[in-house]
mmCIF file of C-alpha atoms and ligand atoms in Angstrom:
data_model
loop_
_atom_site.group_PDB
_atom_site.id
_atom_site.type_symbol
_atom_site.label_atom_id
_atom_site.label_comp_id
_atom_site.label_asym_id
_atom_site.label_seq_id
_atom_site.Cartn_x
_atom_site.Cartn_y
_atom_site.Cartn_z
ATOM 1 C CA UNK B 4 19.954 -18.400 -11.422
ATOM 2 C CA UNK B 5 21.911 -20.817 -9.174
ATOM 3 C CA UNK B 6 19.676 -23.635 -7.648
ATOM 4 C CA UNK B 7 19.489 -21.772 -3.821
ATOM 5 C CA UNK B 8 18.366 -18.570 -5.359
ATOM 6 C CA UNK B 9 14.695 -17.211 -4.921
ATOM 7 C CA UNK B 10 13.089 -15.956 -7.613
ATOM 8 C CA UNK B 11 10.656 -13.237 -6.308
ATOM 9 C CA UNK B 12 8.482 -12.632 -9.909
ATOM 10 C CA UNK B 13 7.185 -16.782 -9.599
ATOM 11 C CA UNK B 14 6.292 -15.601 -6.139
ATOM 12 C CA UNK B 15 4.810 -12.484 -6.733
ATOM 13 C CA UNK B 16 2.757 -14.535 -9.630
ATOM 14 C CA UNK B 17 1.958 -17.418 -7.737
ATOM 15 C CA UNK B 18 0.706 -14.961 -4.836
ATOM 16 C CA UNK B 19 -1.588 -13.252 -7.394
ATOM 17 C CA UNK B 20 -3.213 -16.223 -8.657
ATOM 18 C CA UNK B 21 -3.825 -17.168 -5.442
ATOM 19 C CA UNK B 22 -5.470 -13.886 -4.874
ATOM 20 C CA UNK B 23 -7.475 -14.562 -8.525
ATOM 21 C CA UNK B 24 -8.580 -17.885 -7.309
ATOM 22 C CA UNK B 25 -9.977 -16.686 -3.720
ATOM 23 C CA UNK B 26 -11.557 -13.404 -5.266
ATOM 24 C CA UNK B 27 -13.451 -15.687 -7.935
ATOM 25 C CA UNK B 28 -14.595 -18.346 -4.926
ATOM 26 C CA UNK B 29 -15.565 -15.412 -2.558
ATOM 27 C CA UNK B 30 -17.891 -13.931 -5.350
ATOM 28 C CA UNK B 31 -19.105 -17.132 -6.443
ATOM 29 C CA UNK B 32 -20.439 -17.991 -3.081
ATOM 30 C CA UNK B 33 -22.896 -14.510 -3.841
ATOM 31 C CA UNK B 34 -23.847 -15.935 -6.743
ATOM 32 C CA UNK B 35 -21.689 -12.881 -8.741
ATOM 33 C CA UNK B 36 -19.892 -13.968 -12.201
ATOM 34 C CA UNK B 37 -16.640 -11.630 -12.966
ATOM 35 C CA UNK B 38 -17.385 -9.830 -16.393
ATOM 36 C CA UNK B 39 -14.132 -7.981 -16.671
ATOM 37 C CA UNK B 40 -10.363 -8.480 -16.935
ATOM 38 C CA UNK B 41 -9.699 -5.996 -14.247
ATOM 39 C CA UNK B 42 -10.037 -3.038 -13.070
ATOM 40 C CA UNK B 43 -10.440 -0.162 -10.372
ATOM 41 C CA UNK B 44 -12.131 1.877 -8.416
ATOM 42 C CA UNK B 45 -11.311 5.471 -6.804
ATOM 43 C CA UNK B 46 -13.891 7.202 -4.004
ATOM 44 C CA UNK B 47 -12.862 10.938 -3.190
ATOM 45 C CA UNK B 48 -13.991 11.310 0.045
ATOM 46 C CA UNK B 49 -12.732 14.935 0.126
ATOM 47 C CA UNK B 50 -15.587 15.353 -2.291
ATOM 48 C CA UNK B 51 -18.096 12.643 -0.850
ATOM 49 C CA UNK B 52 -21.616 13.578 0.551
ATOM 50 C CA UNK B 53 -20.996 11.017 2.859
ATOM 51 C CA UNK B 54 -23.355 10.480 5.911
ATOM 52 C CA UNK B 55 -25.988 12.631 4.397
ATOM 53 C CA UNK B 56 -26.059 10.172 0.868
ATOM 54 C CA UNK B 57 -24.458 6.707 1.182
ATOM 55 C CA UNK B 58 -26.624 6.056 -1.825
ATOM 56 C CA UNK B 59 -23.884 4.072 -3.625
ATOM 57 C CA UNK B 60 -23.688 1.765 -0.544
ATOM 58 C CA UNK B 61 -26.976 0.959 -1.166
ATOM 59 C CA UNK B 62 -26.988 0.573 -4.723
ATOM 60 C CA UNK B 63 -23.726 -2.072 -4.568
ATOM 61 C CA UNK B 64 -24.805 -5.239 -5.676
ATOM 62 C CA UNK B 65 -21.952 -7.130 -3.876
ATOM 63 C CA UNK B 66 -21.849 -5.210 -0.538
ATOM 64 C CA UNK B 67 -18.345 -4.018 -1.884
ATOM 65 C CA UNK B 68 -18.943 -0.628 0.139
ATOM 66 C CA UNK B 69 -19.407 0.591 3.528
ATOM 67 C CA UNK B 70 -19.231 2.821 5.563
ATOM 68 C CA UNK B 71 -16.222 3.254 8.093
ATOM 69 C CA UNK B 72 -14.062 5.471 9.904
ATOM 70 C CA UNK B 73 -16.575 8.279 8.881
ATOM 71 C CA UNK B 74 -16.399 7.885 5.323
ATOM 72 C CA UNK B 75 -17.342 5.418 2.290
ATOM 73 C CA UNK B 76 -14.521 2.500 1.988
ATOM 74 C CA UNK B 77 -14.376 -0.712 -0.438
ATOM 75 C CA UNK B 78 -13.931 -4.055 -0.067
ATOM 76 C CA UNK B 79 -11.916 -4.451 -2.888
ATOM 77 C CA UNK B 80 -11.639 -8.015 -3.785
ATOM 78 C CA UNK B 81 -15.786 -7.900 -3.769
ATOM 79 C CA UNK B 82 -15.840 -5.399 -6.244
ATOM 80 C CA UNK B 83 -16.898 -6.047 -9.934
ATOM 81 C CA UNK B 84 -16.922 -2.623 -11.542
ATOM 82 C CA UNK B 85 -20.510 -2.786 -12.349
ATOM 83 C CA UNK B 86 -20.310 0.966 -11.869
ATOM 84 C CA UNK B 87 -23.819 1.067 -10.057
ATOM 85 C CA UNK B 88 -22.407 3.095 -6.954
ATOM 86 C CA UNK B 89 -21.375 5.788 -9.888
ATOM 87 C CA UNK B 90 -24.901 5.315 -11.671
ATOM 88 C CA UNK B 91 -26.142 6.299 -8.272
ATOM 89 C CA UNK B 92 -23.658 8.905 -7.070
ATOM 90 C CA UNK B 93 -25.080 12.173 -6.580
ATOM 91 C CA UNK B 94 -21.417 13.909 -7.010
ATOM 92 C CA UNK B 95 -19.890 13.643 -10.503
ATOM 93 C CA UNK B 96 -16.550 12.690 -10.148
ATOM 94 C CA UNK B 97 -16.765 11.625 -6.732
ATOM 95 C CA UNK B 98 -16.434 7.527 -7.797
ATOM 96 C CA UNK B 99 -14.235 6.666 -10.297
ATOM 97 C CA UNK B 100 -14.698 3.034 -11.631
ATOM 98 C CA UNK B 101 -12.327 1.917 -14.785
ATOM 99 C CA UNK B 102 -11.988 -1.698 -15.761
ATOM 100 C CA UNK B 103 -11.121 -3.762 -18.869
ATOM 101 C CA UNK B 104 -13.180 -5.486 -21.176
ATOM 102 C CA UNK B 105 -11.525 -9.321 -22.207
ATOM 103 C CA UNK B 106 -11.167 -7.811 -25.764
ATOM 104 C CA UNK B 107 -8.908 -5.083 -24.063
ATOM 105 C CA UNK B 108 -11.483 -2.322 -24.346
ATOM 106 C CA UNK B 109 -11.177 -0.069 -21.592
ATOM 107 C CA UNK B 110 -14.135 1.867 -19.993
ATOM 108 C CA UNK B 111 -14.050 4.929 -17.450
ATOM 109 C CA UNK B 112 -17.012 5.966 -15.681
ATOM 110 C CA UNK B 113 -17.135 8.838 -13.261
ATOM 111 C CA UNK B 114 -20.692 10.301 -13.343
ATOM 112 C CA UNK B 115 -23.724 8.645 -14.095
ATOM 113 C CA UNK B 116 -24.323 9.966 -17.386
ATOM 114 C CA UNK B 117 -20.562 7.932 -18.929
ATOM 115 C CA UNK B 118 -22.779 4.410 -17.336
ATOM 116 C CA UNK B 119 -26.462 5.725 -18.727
ATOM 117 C CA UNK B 120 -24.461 6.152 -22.250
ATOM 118 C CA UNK B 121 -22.704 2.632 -22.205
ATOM 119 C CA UNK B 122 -25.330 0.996 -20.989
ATOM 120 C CA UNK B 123 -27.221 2.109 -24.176
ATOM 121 C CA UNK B 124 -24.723 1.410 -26.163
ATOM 122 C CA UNK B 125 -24.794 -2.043 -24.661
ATOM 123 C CA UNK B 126 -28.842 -2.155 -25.620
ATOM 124 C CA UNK B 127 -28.780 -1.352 -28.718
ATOM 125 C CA UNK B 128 -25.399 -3.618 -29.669
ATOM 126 C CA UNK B 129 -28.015 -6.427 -28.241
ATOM 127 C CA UNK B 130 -30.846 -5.127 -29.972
ATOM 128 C CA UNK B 131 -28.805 -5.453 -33.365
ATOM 129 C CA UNK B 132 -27.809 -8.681 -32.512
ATOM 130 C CA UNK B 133 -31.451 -10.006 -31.997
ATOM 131 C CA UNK B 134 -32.615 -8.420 -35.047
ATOM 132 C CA UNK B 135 -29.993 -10.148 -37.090
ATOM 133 C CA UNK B 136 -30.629 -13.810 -35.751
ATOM 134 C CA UNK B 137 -34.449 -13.268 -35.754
ATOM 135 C CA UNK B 138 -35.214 -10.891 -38.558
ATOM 136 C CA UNK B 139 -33.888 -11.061 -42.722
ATOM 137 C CA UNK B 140 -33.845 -7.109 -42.617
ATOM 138 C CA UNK B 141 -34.376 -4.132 -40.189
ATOM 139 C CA UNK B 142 -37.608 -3.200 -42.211
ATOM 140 C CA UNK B 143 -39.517 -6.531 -40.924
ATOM 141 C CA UNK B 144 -38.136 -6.018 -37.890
ATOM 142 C CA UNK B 145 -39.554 -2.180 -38.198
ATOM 143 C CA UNK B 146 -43.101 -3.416 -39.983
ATOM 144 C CA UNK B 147 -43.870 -6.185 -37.215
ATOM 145 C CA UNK B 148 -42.518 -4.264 -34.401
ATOM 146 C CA UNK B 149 -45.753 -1.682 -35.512
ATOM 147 C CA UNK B 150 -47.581 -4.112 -35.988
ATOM 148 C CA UNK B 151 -47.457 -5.811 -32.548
ATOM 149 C CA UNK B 152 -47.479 -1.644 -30.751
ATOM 150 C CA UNK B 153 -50.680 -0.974 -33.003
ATOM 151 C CA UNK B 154 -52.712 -4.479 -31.773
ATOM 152 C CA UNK B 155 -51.264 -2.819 -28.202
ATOM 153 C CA UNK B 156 -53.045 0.208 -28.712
ATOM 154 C CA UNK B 157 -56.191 -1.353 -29.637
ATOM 155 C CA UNK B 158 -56.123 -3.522 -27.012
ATOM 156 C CA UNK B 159 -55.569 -6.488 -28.782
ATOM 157 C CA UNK B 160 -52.454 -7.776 -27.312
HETATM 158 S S1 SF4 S 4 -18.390 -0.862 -9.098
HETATM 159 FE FE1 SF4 S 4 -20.189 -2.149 -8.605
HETATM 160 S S2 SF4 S 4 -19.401 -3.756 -7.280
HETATM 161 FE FE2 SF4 S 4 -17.839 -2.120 -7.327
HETATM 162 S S3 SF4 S 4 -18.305 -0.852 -5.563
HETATM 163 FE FE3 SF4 S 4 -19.354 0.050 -7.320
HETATM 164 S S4 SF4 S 4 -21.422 -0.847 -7.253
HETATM 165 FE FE4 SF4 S 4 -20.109 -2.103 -5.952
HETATM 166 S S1 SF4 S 5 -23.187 8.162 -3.514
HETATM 167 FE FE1 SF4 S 5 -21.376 9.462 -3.886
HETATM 168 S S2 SF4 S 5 -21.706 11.234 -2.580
HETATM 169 FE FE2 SF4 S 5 -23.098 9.642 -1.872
HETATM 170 S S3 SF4 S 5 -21.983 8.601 -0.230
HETATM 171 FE FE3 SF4 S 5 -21.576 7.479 -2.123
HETATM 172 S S4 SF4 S 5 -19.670 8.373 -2.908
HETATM 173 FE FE4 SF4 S 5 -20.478 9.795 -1.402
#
């Protein structure tokens, strides 16, 4: 490439760093960490209960949606693909939230039942991980687990 010549892919990176950069300050300034790579969100508003619902608006925990020109819209660069508005939707199918893990993972989520699943999934991967550090074997964990919900139902605890 001869000295005069501009090359568009440094620009087109540059400009999306820059992009990065101001999404991670604007959701800092909520007091909202970014969990995942990327990712993306679709709203069907062909399919949309719209004015009647606008439960998903609600349930954002960034104020990523809202509602305009008649219908439910998103603020893109204030979205973290939490997947609440889908939790929350009352159409399946009608929000459409992917986005990618660090490890590469990719997750899809389209009706609540996809988030209630990985959220367990989530749980229980955490629950594992608490026995192991805290507990030599999953039977102590079991035997003082009944232990403490027995003094519970006595009263004792
Ligand atoms: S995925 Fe989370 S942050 Fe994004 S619009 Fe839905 S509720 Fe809001
Ligand atoms: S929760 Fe679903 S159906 Fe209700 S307004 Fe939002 S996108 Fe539409």
């Amino acid at each position: 490439m001869s000295s005069g010549e501009i090359d568009i892919f440094t620009i087109l990176r540059e400009r999306s760093e820059r992009k990065r950069e101001e999404r991670i300050k604007l959701l800092e300034s909520i007091g909202v960490k970014e969990y995942f790579a990327d990712g993306n969100i679709i709203i069907n508003s062909r399919i949309c209960e719209g004015v009647e619902c606008k439960l998903c608006i609600e349930a954002c925990p960034t104020n990523a949606l809202y509602w305009g020109y008649g219908e439910v819209k998103v603020s893109e660069e204030l979205c973290i693909y939490c997947a609440a508005c889908v939790l929350n939707c009352i159409v399946d199918g009608c929000i459409k939230v992917t986005r990618r893990r660090s490890d590469g993972r990719v997750e899809v989520f389209s009706n609540p039942g996809e988030v209630i699943k990985t959220m367990r999934k989530i749980n229980s991967q955490k629950l594992n991980g608490i026995i192991n550090r805290r507990f030599r074997s999953i039977e102590e964990y079991a035997e003082r687990n009944l232990a403490r919900k027995i003094l519970w139902w006595v009263g004792g605890y």
